[in-house]
Short mmCIF file of C-alpha atoms and ligand atoms in Angstrom, two decimals:
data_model
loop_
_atom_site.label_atom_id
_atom_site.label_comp_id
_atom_site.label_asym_id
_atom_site.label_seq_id
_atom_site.Cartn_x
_atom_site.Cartn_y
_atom_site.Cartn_z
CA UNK A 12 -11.92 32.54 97.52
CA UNK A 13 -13.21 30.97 94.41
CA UNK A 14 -11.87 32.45 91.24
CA UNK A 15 -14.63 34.21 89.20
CA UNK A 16 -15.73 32.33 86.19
CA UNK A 17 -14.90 33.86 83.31
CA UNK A 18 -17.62 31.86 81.19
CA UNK A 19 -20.11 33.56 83.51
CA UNK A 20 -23.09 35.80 82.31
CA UNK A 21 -21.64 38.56 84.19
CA UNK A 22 -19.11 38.54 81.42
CA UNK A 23 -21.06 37.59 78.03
CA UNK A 24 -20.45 39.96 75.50
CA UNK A 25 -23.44 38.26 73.42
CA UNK A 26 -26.29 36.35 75.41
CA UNK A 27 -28.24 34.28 72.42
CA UNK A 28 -31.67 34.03 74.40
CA UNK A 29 -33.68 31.09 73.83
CA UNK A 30 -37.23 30.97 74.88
CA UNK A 31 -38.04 27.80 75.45
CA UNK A 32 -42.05 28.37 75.95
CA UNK A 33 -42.36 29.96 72.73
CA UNK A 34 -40.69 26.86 71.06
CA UNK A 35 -43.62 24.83 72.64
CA UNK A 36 -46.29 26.73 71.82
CA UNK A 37 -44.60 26.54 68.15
CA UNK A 38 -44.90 22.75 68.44
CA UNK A 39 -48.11 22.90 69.81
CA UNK A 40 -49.79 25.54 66.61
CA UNK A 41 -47.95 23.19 64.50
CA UNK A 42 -49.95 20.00 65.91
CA UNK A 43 -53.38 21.99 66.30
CA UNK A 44 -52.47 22.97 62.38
CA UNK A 45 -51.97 18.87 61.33
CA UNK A 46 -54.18 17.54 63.20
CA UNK A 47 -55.49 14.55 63.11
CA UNK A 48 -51.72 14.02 61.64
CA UNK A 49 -49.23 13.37 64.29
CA UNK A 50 -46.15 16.11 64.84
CA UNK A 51 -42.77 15.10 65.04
CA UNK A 52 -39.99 17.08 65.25
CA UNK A 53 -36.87 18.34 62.85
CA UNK A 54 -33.97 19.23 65.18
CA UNK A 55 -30.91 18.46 63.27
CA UNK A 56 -27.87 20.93 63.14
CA UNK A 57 -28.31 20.95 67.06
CA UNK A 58 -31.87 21.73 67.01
CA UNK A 59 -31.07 24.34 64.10
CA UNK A 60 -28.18 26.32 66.44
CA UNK A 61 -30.11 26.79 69.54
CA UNK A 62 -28.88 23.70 71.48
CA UNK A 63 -30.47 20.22 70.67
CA UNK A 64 -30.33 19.07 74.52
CA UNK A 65 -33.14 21.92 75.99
CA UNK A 66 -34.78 22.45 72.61
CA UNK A 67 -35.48 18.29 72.56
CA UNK A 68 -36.10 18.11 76.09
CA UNK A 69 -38.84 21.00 75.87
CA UNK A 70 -40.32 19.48 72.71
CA UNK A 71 -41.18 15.96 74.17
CA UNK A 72 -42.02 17.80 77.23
CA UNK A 73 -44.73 18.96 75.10
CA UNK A 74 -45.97 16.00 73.46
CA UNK A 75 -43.48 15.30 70.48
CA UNK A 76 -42.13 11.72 70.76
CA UNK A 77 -40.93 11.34 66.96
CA UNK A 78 -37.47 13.12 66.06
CA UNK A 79 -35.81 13.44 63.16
CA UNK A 80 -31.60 14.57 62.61
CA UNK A 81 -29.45 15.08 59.49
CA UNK A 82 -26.34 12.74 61.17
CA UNK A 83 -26.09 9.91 63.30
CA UNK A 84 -23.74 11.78 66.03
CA UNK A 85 -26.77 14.24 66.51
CA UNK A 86 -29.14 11.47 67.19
CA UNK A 87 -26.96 9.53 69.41
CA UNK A 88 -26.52 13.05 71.45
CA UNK A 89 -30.16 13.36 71.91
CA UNK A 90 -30.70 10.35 72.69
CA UNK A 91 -28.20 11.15 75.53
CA UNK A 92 -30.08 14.44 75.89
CA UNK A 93 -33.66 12.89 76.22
CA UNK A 94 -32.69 10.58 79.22
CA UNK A 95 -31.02 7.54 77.00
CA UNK A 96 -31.76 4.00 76.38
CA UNK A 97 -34.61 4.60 78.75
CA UNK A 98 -36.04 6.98 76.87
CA UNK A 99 -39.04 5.86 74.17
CA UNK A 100 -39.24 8.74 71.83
CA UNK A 101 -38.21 7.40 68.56
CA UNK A 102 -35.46 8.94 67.13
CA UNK A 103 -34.46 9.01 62.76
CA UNK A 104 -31.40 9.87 61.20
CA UNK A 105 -32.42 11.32 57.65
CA UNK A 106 -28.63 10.84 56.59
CA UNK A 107 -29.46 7.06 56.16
CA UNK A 108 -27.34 4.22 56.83
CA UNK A 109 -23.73 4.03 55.85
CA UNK A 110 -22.11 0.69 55.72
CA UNK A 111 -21.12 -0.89 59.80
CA UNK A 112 -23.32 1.68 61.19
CA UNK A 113 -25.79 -0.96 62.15
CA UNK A 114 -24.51 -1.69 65.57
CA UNK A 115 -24.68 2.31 66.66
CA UNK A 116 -28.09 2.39 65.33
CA UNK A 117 -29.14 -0.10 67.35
CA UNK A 118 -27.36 0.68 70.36
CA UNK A 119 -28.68 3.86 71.13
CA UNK A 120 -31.87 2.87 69.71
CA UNK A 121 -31.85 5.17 66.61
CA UNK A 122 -33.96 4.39 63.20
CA UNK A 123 -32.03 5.07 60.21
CA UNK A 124 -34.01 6.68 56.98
CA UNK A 125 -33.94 4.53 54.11
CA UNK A 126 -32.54 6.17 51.21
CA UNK A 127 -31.87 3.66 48.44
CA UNK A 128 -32.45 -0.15 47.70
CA UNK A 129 -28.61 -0.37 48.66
CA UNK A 130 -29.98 0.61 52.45
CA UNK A 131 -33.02 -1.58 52.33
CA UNK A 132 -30.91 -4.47 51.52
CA UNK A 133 -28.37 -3.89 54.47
CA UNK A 134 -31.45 -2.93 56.85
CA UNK A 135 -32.98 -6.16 55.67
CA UNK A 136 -29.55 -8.15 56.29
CA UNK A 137 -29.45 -6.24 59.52
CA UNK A 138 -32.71 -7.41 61.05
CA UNK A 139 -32.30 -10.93 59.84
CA UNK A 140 -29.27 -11.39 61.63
CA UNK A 141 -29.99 -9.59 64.55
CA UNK A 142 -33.76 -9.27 65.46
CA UNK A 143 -36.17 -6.34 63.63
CA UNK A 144 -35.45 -3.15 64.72
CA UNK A 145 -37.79 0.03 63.22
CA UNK A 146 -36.91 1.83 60.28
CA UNK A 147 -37.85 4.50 58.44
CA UNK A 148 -38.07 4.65 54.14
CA UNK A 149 -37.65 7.47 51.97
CA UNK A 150 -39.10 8.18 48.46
CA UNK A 151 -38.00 10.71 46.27
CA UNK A 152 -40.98 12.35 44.31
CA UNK A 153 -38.82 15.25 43.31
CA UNK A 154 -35.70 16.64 45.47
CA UNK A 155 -33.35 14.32 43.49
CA UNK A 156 -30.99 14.30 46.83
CA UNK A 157 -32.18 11.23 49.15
CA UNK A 158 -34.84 8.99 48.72
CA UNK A 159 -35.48 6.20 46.52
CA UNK A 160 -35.61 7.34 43.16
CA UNK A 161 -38.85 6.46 40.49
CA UNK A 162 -36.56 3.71 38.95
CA UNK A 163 -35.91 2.13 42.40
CA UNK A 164 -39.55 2.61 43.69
CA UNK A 165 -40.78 0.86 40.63
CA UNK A 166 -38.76 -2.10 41.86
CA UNK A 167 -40.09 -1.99 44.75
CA UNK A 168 -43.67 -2.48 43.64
CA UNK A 169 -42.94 -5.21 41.33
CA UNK A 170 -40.86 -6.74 44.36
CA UNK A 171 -41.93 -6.01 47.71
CA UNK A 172 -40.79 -9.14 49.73
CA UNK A 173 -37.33 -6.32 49.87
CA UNK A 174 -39.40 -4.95 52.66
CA UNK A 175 -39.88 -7.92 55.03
CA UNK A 176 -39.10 -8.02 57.99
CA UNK A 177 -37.94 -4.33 57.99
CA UNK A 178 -40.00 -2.99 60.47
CA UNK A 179 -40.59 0.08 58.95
CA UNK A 180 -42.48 2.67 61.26
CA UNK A 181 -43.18 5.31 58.40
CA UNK A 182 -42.59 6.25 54.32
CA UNK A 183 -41.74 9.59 53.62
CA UNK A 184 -41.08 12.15 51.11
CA UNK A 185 -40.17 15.86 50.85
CA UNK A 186 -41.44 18.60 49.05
CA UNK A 187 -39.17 21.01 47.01
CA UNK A 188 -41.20 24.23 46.62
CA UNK A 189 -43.66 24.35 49.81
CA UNK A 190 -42.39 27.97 50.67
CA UNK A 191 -43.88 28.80 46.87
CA UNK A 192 -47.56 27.56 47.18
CA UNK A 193 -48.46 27.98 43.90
CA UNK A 194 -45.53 26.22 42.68
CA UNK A 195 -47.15 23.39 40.24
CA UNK A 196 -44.47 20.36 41.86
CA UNK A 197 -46.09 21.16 45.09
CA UNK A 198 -49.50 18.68 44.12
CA UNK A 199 -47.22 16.80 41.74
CA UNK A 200 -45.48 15.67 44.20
CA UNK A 201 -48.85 15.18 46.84
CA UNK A 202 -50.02 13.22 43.78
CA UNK A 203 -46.81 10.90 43.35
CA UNK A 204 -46.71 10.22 46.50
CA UNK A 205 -50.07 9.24 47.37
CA UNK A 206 -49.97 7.23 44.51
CA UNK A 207 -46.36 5.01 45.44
CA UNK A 208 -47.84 4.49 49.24
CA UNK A 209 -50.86 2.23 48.10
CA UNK A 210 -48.33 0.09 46.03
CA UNK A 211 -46.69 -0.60 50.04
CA UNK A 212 -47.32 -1.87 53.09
CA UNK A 213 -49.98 0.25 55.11
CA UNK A 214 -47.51 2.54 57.66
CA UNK A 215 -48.01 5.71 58.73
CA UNK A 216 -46.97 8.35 55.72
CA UNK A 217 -44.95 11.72 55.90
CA UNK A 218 -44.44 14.17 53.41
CA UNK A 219 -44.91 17.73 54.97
CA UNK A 220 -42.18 19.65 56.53
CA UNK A 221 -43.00 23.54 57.91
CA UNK A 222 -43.68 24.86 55.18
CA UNK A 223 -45.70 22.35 53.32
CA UNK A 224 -48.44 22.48 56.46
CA UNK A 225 -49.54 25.71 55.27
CA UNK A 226 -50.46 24.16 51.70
CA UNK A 227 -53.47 22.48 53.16
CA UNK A 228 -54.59 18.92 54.86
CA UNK A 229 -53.58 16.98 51.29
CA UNK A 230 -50.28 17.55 52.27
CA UNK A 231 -50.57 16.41 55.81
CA UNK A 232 -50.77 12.58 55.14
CA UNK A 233 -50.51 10.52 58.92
CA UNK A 234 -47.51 12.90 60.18
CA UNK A 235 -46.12 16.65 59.66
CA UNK A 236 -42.11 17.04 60.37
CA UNK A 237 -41.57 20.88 60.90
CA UNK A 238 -37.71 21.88 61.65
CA UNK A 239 -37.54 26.04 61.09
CA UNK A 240 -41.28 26.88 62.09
CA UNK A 241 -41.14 25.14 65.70
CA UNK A 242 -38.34 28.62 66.01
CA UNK A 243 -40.13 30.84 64.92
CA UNK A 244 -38.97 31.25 61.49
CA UNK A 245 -42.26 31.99 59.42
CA UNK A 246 -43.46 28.97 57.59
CA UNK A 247 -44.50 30.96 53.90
CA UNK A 248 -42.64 33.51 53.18
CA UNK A 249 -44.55 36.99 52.65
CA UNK A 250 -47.22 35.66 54.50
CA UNK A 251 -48.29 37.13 58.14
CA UNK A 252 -45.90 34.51 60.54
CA UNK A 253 -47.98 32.57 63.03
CA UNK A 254 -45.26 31.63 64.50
CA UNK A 255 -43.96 32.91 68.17
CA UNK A 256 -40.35 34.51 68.07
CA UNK A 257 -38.16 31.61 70.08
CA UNK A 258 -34.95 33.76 69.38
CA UNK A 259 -32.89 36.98 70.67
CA UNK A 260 -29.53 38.40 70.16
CA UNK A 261 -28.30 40.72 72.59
CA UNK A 262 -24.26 41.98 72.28
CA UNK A 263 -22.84 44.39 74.92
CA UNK A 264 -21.22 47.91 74.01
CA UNK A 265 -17.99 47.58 74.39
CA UNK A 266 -16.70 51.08 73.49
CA UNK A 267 -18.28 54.53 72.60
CA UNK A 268 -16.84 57.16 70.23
CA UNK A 269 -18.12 60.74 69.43
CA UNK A 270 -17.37 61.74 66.23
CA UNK A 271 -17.06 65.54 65.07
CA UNK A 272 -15.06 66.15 62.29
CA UNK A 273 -16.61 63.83 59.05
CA UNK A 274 -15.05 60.34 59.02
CA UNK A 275 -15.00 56.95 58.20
CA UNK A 276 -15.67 54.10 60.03
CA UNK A 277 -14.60 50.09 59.54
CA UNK A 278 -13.00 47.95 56.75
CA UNK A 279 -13.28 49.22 53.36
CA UNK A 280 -14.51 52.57 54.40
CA UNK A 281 -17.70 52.16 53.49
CA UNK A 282 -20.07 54.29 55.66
CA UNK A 283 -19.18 57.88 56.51
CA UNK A 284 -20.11 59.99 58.95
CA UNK A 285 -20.76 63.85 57.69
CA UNK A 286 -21.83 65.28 61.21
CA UNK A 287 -21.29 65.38 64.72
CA UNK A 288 -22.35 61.19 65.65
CA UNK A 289 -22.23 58.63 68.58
CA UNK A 290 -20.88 55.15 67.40
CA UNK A 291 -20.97 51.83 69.44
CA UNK A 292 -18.78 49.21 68.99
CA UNK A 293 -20.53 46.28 70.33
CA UNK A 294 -19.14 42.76 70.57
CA UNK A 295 -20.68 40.61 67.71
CA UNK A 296 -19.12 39.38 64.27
CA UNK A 297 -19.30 37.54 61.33
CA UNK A 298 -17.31 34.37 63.50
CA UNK A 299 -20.41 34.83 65.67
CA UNK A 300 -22.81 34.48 63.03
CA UNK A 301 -23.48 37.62 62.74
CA UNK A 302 -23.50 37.70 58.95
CA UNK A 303 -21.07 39.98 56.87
CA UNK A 304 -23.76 40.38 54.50
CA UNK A 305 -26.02 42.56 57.37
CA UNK A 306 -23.01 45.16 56.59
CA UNK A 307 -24.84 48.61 56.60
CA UNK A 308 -28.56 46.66 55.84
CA UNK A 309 -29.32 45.68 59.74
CA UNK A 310 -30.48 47.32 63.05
CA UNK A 311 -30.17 47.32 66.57
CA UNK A 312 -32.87 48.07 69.51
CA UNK A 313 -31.99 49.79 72.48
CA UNK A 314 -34.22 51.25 75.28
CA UNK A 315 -37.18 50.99 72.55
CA UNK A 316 -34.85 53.04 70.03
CA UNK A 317 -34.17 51.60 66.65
CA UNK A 318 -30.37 52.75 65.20
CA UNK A 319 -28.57 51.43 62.21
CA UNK A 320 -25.54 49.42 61.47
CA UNK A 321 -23.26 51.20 60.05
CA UNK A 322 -19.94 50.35 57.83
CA UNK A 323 -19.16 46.87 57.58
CA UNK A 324 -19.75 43.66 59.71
CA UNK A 325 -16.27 42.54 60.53
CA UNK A 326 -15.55 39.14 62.43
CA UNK A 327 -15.87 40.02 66.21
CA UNK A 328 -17.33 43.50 65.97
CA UNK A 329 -19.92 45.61 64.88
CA UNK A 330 -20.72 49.17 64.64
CA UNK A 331 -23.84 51.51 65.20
CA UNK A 332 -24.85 54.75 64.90
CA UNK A 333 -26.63 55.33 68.22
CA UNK A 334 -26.70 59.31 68.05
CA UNK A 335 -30.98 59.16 68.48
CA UNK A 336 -30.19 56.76 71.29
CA UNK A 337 -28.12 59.24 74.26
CA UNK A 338 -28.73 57.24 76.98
CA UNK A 339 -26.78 54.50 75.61
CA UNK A 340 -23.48 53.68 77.66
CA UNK A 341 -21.02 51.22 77.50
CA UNK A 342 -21.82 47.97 78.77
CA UNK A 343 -25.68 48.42 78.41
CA UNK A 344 -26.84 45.35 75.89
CA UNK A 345 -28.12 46.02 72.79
CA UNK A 346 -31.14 43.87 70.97
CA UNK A 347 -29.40 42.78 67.59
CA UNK A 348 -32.05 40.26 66.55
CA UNK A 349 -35.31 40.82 68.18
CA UNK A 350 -38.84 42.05 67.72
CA UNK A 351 -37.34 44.91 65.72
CA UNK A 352 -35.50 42.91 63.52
CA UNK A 353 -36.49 39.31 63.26
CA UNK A 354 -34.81 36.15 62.10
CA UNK A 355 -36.76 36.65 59.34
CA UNK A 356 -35.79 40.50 58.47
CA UNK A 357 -32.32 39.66 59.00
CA UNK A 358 -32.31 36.79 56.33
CA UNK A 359 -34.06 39.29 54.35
CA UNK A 360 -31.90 41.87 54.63
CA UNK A 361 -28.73 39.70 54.39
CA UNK A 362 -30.25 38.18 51.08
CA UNK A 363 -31.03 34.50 52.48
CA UNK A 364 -33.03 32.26 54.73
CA UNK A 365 -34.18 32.02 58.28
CA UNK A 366 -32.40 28.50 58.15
CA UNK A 367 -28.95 29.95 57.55
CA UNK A 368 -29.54 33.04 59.97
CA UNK A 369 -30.53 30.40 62.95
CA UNK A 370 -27.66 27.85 62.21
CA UNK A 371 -25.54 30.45 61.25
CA UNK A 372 -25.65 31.91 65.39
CA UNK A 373 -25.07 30.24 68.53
CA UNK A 374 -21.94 28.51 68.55
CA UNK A 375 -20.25 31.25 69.64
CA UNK A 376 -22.44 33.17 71.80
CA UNK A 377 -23.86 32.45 75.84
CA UNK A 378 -27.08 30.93 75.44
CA UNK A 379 -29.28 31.93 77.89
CA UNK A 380 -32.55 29.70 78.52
CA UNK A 381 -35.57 31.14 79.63
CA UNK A 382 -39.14 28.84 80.39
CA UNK A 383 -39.73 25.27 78.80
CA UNK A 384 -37.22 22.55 80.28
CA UNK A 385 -33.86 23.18 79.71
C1 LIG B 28 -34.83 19.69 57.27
C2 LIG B 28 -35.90 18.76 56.90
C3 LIG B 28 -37.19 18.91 57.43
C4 LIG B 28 -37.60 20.12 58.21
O1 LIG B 28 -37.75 21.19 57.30
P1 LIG B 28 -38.22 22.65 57.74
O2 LIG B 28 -38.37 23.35 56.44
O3 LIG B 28 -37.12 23.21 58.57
O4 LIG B 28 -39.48 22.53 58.49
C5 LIG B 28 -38.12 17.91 57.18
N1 LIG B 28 -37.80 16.84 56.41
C6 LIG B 28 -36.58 16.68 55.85
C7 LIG B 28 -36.32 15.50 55.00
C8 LIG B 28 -35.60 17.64 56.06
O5 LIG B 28 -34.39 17.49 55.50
#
């Protein structure tokens, strides 16, 4: 008799669900949004936590062919993930190109972001010695992090042989405030960039991320690069989210108490009960993501029932006052991050961003795939 397998869904405690379908109808608002800009896709940081192989699979199933990731590793896995050397969809690391790197770019045909003049001359080196192979470069008009900076771009333009033979496929740029739209560096930066592509050869142009699609059609340039929108995280803050929900977090009750007599309940004592209560203990922590912040701000869903978290987040567990929920028993699942309570509500309530939320889960948790192509 085969042994059971204890990695099996039968015995999740937390099932991370991942709906593939909604991720493609993300990509596909996003390009109706840009267009007549192309739509590429961000999907570094394993496709932001929910698993870069089905989420870049599902995403050149539906029409995306330009990737970007933070580090070369994650490119050279999707790569793998999107059917290998075979494969056309262009892939860009945004990390850049560190020095003997050349040969991995090139192997798993990857295009590395050019961050400095440093890069362009290796990139330039690179291609002269070994045949042209696409690249992509990257001005800073106001992140101060990667990108050329004004003193290098200036060079640039007064010296623009630097560029031949580079094969560069696109210039970009990224915005620092397109979650704030009436944030003044938002057209600064439209403006500055504009301006430093007509000093360079014609390519196609990027500066727009999730967020900065929303500002308006300046923005768009010849290609969009959304990372957090495509799941489901919404694009301006305090705005109605267009975006479909991609994500759910479901944790199993693993133990039920009734409480009579008034009482405490976790580390620190921090929540207590004054009359007669239910509490579940349900299998989901801070080492799951799960963030220690939520403590006593975040809710659960069960049966269509909305109950509270109660006392603090601690690293495998959680605990919730389920008293208006009776039918609850142990082993039923409980929604912890759902229609109820969003991505977005959750980085709300756990004072950050959708981004951290989303990265934050899924290494620990089953991930269950539902639609798309995982
Ligand atoms: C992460 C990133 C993106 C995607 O940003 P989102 O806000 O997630 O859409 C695009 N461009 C660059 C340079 C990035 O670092």
């Amino acid at each position: 008799m085969p042994s059971p397998k204890i990695s099996g869904p039968s015995n999740a405690t937390t099932i991370l669900t991942v709906d593939l379908d909604a991720l493609a109808a993300n990509y596909r608002l996003l390009l109706q949004r840009a267009a007549p800009a192309q739509c590429a896709a961000v999907v570094k940081a394993d496709g932001y936590g929910l698993g870069v192989g089905p989420v870049g699979r599902t995403l050149h199933a539906a029409g995306c062919t330009r990737f970007f990731v933070a580090h070369l590793d994650e490119a050279a896995t999707l790569r793998k993930a999107l059917g290998g050397a075979a494969s056309t969809a262009e892939i860009a690391v945004l990390n850049g190109l560190m020095p003997g790197q050349e040969k991995v770019f090139r192997d798993h045909n990857l295009m590395p972001v050019l961050n400095d003049l440093g890069q362009v001359a290796q990139w330039s080196e690179e291609c002269r010695a070994n045949g042209a192979h696409p690249s992509i470069l990257h001005l800073d008009t106001g992140m101060c992090r990667l990108g050329l900076p004004p003193e290098e771009q200036r060079t640039l333009f007064d010296d623009p042989q630097r560029l031949d033979g580079l094969s560069l496929t696109c210039i970009m740029s990224h915005l620092a405030c397109a979650d704030t739209p009436d944030h003044p560096l938002n057209r600064q930066q439209q403006v500055d960039f504009a301006a430093a592509i007509k000093r360079l050869p014609k390519v196609d142009t990027s500066l727009a991320a999730s967020s900065g699609i929303f500002l308006g059609p300046d923005w768009h340039f010849d290609m969009v690069r959304p990372g957090v929108s495509l799941y489901g995280v919404a694009p301006t803050p305090g705005e109605p989210n267009p975006m479909a929900p991609v994500v759910k977090l479901s944790g199993k009750i693993i133990q039920i108490r009734h409480v009579d007599a008034p009482q405490t309940v976790g580390y620190g004592a921090t929540h207590r009960f004054t009359g007669p209560t239910r509490v579940a203990t349900v299998a989901a922590g801070y080492a799951d993501g799960y963030l220690r912040s939520l403590s006593g701000r975040a809710s659960a869903s069960i049966g269509g029932i909305t109950v509270p978290v109660v006392g603090r987040v601690s690293m495998d567990l959680i605990t919730l006052d389920i008293s208006n929920a009776p039918a609850a028993q142990p082993g039923d699942m409980i929604d912890l991050i759902g229609p109820h309570f969003d991505v977005d509500a959750a980085a709300d309530a756990a004072g950050t961003i959708g981004y951290e939320i989303l990265t934050s889960l899924g290494r620990r948790y089953q991930r269950h795939y539902v639609g798309g192509t995982a």
